[in-house]
């Protein structure tokens, strides 16, 4: 199973925010869209970073409520680990485990963001794969019994 198969299933919509937006705006987007992270884009639309709910919690714990008026750029992670559509889901799980994060943006050949895979998408695809394998084995056993 590859990243492209997950994207074909879930779609390629991405939720992005400008690095100049405030943390309060980002928190609103996360809550309204019921997601755990947003892609941060610079003026030219390139990937500038990622901001997850953990960054929002950390910012408030560190700087108090004033953090909400500061820019997303002040709290996002700039060094983003990305993947491409040809990467396997196993490779993605390895990235998430090693890096201790739950979101990985997918870049296309022009280095533009073409989707975002969350740990929930990975778990969903692994469960679907496991159920399909179990069904195949059951069919095989009943056909040969
Ligand atoms: P998460 O587990 O995705 O909520 O993120 C935990 C921390 O890792 C936060 O500080 C995020 O900004 C950061 N993070 C999330 N995804 C990535 C990624 N793909 N590459 C680098 N850092 C990330």
PDB file of N, CA and C in Angstrom, residues 24-75:
ATOM      1  N   UNK A  24      -4.704  32.370  17.366  1.00  0.00           N
ATOM      2  CA  UNK A  24      -6.143  32.255  17.638  1.00  0.00           C
ATOM      3  C   UNK A  24      -6.881  31.836  16.358  1.00  0.00           C
ATOM      4  N   UNK A  25      -6.479  32.431  15.213  1.00  0.00           N
ATOM      5  CA  UNK A  25      -7.115  32.058  13.939  1.00  0.00           C
ATOM      6  C   UNK A  25      -6.835  30.592  13.621  1.00  0.00           C
ATOM      7  N   UNK A  26      -5.596  30.168  13.859  1.00  0.00           N
ATOM      8  CA  UNK A  26      -5.220  28.778  13.587  1.00  0.00           C
ATOM      9  C   UNK A  26      -6.031  27.824  14.473  1.00  0.00           C
ATOM     10  N   UNK A  27      -6.188  28.185  15.754  1.00  0.00           N
ATOM     11  CA  UNK A  27      -6.950  27.331  16.681  1.00  0.00           C
ATOM     12  C   UNK A  27      -8.391  27.200  16.208  1.00  0.00           C
ATOM     13  N   UNK A  28      -8.943  28.317  15.683  1.00  0.00           N
ATOM     14  CA  UNK A  28     -10.316  28.308  15.173  1.00  0.00           C
ATOM     15  C   UNK A  28     -10.430  27.360  13.979  1.00  0.00           C
ATOM     16  N   UNK A  29      -9.445  27.424  13.082  1.00  0.00           N
ATOM     17  CA  UNK A  29      -9.455  26.543  11.897  1.00  0.00           C
ATOM     18  C   UNK A  29      -9.386  25.076  12.329  1.00  0.00           C
ATOM     19  N   UNK A  30      -8.491  24.780  13.273  1.00  0.00           N
ATOM     20  CA  UNK A  30      -8.351  23.390  13.744  1.00  0.00           C
ATOM     21  C   UNK A  30      -9.675  22.892  14.332  1.00  0.00           C
ATOM     22  N   UNK A  31     -10.330  23.751  15.134  1.00  0.00           N
ATOM     23  CA  UNK A  31     -11.582  23.350  15.785  1.00  0.00           C
ATOM     24  C   UNK A  31     -12.710  23.201  14.764  1.00  0.00           C
ATOM     25  N   UNK A  32     -12.845  24.205  13.864  1.00  0.00           N
ATOM     26  CA  UNK A  32     -13.952  24.184  12.901  1.00  0.00           C
ATOM     27  C   UNK A  32     -13.828  23.028  11.915  1.00  0.00           C
ATOM     28  N   UNK A  33     -12.584  22.757  11.472  1.00  0.00           N
ATOM     29  CA  UNK A  33     -12.395  21.689  10.488  1.00  0.00           C
ATOM     30  C   UNK A  33     -12.213  20.334  11.143  1.00  0.00           C
ATOM     31  N   UNK A  34     -12.173  20.318  12.462  1.00  0.00           N
ATOM     32  CA  UNK A  34     -11.999  19.074  13.254  1.00  0.00           C
ATOM     33  C   UNK A  34     -10.770  18.301  12.791  1.00  0.00           C
ATOM     34  N   UNK A  35      -9.633  19.031  12.734  1.00  0.00           N
ATOM     35  CA  UNK A  35      -8.371  18.426  12.322  1.00  0.00           C
ATOM     36  C   UNK A  35      -7.305  18.717  13.377  1.00  0.00           C
ATOM     37  N   UNK A  36      -6.171  17.996  13.275  1.00  0.00           N
ATOM     38  CA  UNK A  36      -5.128  18.127  14.296  1.00  0.00           C
ATOM     39  C   UNK A  36      -3.956  18.990  13.877  1.00  0.00           C
ATOM     40  N   UNK A  37      -3.883  19.339  12.592  1.00  0.00           N
ATOM     41  CA  UNK A  37      -2.746  20.145  12.132  1.00  0.00           C
ATOM     42  C   UNK A  37      -3.106  20.904  10.862  1.00  0.00           C
ATOM     43  N   UNK A  38      -2.461  22.060  10.669  1.00  0.00           N
ATOM     44  CA  UNK A  38      -2.627  22.808   9.414  1.00  0.00           C
ATOM     45  C   UNK A  38      -1.253  22.999   8.770  1.00  0.00           C
ATOM     46  N   UNK A  39      -1.289  22.994   7.442  1.00  0.00           N
ATOM     47  CA  UNK A  39      -0.104  23.322   6.658  1.00  0.00           C
ATOM     48  C   UNK A  39       0.059  24.843   6.717  1.00  0.00           C
ATOM     49  N   UNK A  40       1.297  25.313   6.881  1.00  0.00           N
ATOM     50  CA  UNK A  40       1.532  26.764   6.869  1.00  0.00           C
ATOM     51  C   UNK A  40       2.242  27.122   5.570  1.00  0.00           C
ATOM     52  N   UNK A  41       1.644  28.102   4.861  1.00  0.00           N
ATOM     53  CA  UNK A  41       2.228  28.518   3.579  1.00  0.00           C
ATOM     54  C   UNK A  41       2.747  29.943   3.680  1.00  0.00           C
ATOM     55  N   UNK A  42       3.841  30.215   2.940  1.00  0.00           N
ATOM     56  CA  UNK A  42       4.352  31.589   2.909  1.00  0.00           C
ATOM     57  C   UNK A  42       3.600  32.375   1.825  1.00  0.00           C
ATOM     58  N   UNK A  43       4.025  33.616   1.575  1.00  0.00           N
ATOM     59  CA  UNK A  43       3.335  34.471   0.599  1.00  0.00           C
ATOM     60  C   UNK A  43       3.228  33.840  -0.778  1.00  0.00           C
ATOM     61  N   UNK A  44       4.275  33.100  -1.172  1.00  0.00           N
ATOM     62  CA  UNK A  44       4.297  32.501  -2.506  1.00  0.00           C
ATOM     63  C   UNK A  44       3.552  31.183  -2.579  1.00  0.00           C
ATOM     64  N   UNK A  45       2.954  30.750  -1.482  1.00  0.00           N
ATOM     65  CA  UNK A  45       2.203  29.486  -1.476  1.00  0.00           C
ATOM     66  C   UNK A  45       3.070  28.264  -1.240  1.00  0.00           C
ATOM     67  N   UNK A  46       4.346  28.471  -0.906  1.00  0.00           N
ATOM     68  CA  UNK A  46       5.214  27.307  -0.638  1.00  0.00           C
ATOM     69  C   UNK A  46       5.065  26.864   0.811  1.00  0.00           C
ATOM     70  N   UNK A  47       5.429  25.611   1.048  1.00  0.00           N
ATOM     71  CA  UNK A  47       5.351  25.045   2.401  1.00  0.00           C
ATOM     72  C   UNK A  47       6.370  25.752   3.299  1.00  0.00           C
ATOM     73  N   UNK A  48       5.851  26.426   4.330  1.00  0.00           N
ATOM     74  CA  UNK A  48       6.744  27.151   5.248  1.00  0.00           C
ATOM     75  C   UNK A  48       6.866  26.423   6.575  1.00  0.00           C
ATOM     76  N   UNK A  49       5.875  25.575   6.881  1.00  0.00           N
ATOM     77  CA  UNK A  49       5.906  24.864   8.159  1.00  0.00           C
ATOM     78  C   UNK A  49       4.623  24.105   8.388  1.00  0.00           C
ATOM     79  N   UNK A  50       4.511  23.555   9.608  1.00  0.00           N
ATOM     80  CA  UNK A  50       3.282  22.862  10.006  1.00  0.00           C
ATOM     81  C   UNK A  50       2.977  23.277  11.436  1.00  0.00           C
ATOM     82  N   UNK A  51       1.695  23.440  11.727  1.00  0.00           N
ATOM     83  CA  UNK A  51       1.283  23.815  13.085  1.00  0.00           C
ATOM     84  C   UNK A  51       0.241  22.801  13.539  1.00  0.00           C
ATOM     85  N   UNK A  52       0.527  22.112  14.645  1.00  0.00           N
ATOM     86  CA  UNK A  52      -0.439  21.134  15.138  1.00  0.00           C
ATOM     87  C   UNK A  52      -1.014  21.608  16.462  1.00  0.00           C
ATOM     88  N   UNK A  53      -2.059  20.902  16.895  1.00  0.00           N
ATOM     89  CA  UNK A  53      -2.710  21.274  18.164  1.00  0.00           C
ATOM     90  C   UNK A  53      -1.702  21.253  19.311  1.00  0.00           C
ATOM     91  N   UNK A  54      -0.691  20.396  19.198  1.00  0.00           N
ATOM     92  CA  UNK A  54       0.336  20.354  20.257  1.00  0.00           C
ATOM     93  C   UNK A  54       1.113  21.662  20.341  1.00  0.00           C
ATOM     94  N   UNK A  55       1.341  22.278  19.165  1.00  0.00           N
ATOM     95  CA  UNK A  55       2.063  23.566  19.151  1.00  0.00           C
ATOM     96  C   UNK A  55       1.232  24.652  19.839  1.00  0.00           C
ATOM     97  N   UNK A  56      -0.094  24.584  19.637  1.00  0.00           N
ATOM     98  CA  UNK A  56      -0.983  25.582  20.259  1.00  0.00           C
ATOM     99  C   UNK A  56      -0.947  25.415  21.782  1.00  0.00           C
ATOM    100  N   UNK A  57      -1.038  24.169  22.236  1.00  0.00           N
ATOM    101  CA  UNK A  57      -1.010  23.906  23.693  1.00  0.00           C
ATOM    102  C   UNK A  57       0.328  24.367  24.278  1.00  0.00           C
ATOM    103  N   UNK A  58       1.421  24.017  23.572  1.00  0.00           N
ATOM    104  CA  UNK A  58       2.763  24.378  24.041  1.00  0.00           C
ATOM    105  C   UNK A  58       2.927  25.903  24.110  1.00  0.00           C
ATOM    106  N   UNK A  59       2.396  26.598  23.094  1.00  0.00           N
ATOM    107  CA  UNK A  59       2.524  28.063  23.034  1.00  0.00           C
ATOM    108  C   UNK A  59       1.815  28.706  24.227  1.00  0.00           C
ATOM    109  N   UNK A  60       0.609  28.207  24.531  1.00  0.00           N
ATOM    110  CA  UNK A  60      -0.160  28.797  25.645  1.00  0.00           C
ATOM    111  C   UNK A  60       0.511  28.459  26.979  1.00  0.00           C
ATOM    112  N   UNK A  61       1.020  27.231  27.091  1.00  0.00           N
ATOM    113  CA  UNK A  61       1.704  26.836  28.331  1.00  0.00           C
ATOM    114  C   UNK A  61       2.941  27.708  28.550  1.00  0.00           C
ATOM    115  N   UNK A  62       3.611  28.041  27.466  1.00  0.00           N
ATOM    116  CA  UNK A  62       4.870  28.791  27.548  1.00  0.00           C
ATOM    117  C   UNK A  62       4.643  30.298  27.695  1.00  0.00           C
ATOM    118  N   UNK A  63       3.738  30.846  26.882  1.00  0.00           N
ATOM    119  CA  UNK A  63       3.580  32.312  26.803  1.00  0.00           C
ATOM    120  C   UNK A  63       2.249  32.826  27.351  1.00  0.00           C
ATOM    121  N   UNK A  64       1.375  31.895  27.771  1.00  0.00           N
ATOM    122  CA  UNK A  64       0.079  32.331  28.292  1.00  0.00           C
ATOM    123  C   UNK A  64      -0.859  32.777  27.178  1.00  0.00           C
ATOM    124  N   UNK A  65      -2.002  33.363  27.525  1.00  0.00           N
ATOM    125  CA  UNK A  65      -3.021  33.739  26.535  1.00  0.00           C
ATOM    126  C   UNK A  65      -2.527  34.715  25.470  1.00  0.00           C
ATOM    127  N   UNK A  66      -1.451  35.477  25.782  1.00  0.00           N
ATOM    128  CA  UNK A  66      -0.905  36.424  24.790  1.00  0.00           C
ATOM    129  C   UNK A  66      -0.444  35.709  23.526  1.00  0.00           C
ATOM    130  N   UNK A  67      -0.098  34.423  23.668  1.00  0.00           N
ATOM    131  CA  UNK A  67       0.373  33.631  22.515  1.00  0.00           C
ATOM    132  C   UNK A  67      -0.667  33.648  21.396  1.00  0.00           C
ATOM    133  N   UNK A  68      -1.951  33.699  21.784  1.00  0.00           N
ATOM    134  CA  UNK A  68      -3.031  33.623  20.792  1.00  0.00           C
ATOM    135  C   UNK A  68      -3.027  34.806  19.832  1.00  0.00           C
ATOM    136  N   UNK A  69      -2.435  35.922  20.266  1.00  0.00           N
ATOM    137  CA  UNK A  69      -2.384  37.113  19.401  1.00  0.00           C
ATOM    138  C   UNK A  69      -1.117  37.140  18.549  1.00  0.00           C
ATOM    139  N   UNK A  70      -0.186  36.211  18.829  1.00  0.00           N
ATOM    140  CA  UNK A  70       1.065  36.188  18.053  1.00  0.00           C
ATOM    141  C   UNK A  70       0.874  35.376  16.775  1.00  0.00           C
ATOM    142  N   UNK A  71       1.880  35.444  15.903  1.00  0.00           N
ATOM    143  CA  UNK A  71       1.715  34.810  14.584  1.00  0.00           C
ATOM    144  C   UNK A  71       1.989  33.311  14.627  1.00  0.00           C
ATOM    145  N   UNK A  72       1.336  32.626  13.713  1.00  0.00           N
ATOM    146  CA  UNK A  72       1.557  31.193  13.527  1.00  0.00           C
ATOM    147  C   UNK A  72       3.045  30.931  13.296  1.00  0.00           C
ATOM    148  N   UNK A  73       3.690  31.847  12.542  1.00  0.00           N
ATOM    149  CA  UNK A  73       5.110  31.686  12.215  1.00  0.00           C
ATOM    150  C   UNK A  73       6.001  31.592  13.449  1.00  0.00           C
ATOM    151  N   UNK A  74       5.530  32.159  14.557  1.00  0.00           N
ATOM    152  CA  UNK A  74       6.341  32.144  15.780  1.00  0.00           C
ATOM    153  C   UNK A  74       6.320  30.784  16.464  1.00  0.00           C
ATOM    154  N   UNK A  75       5.334  29.945  16.145  1.00  0.00           N
ATOM    155  CA  UNK A  75       5.164  28.685  16.891  1.00  0.00           C
ATOM    156  C   UNK A  75       5.189  27.423  16.025  1.00  0.00           C
TER     157      UNK A  75
END
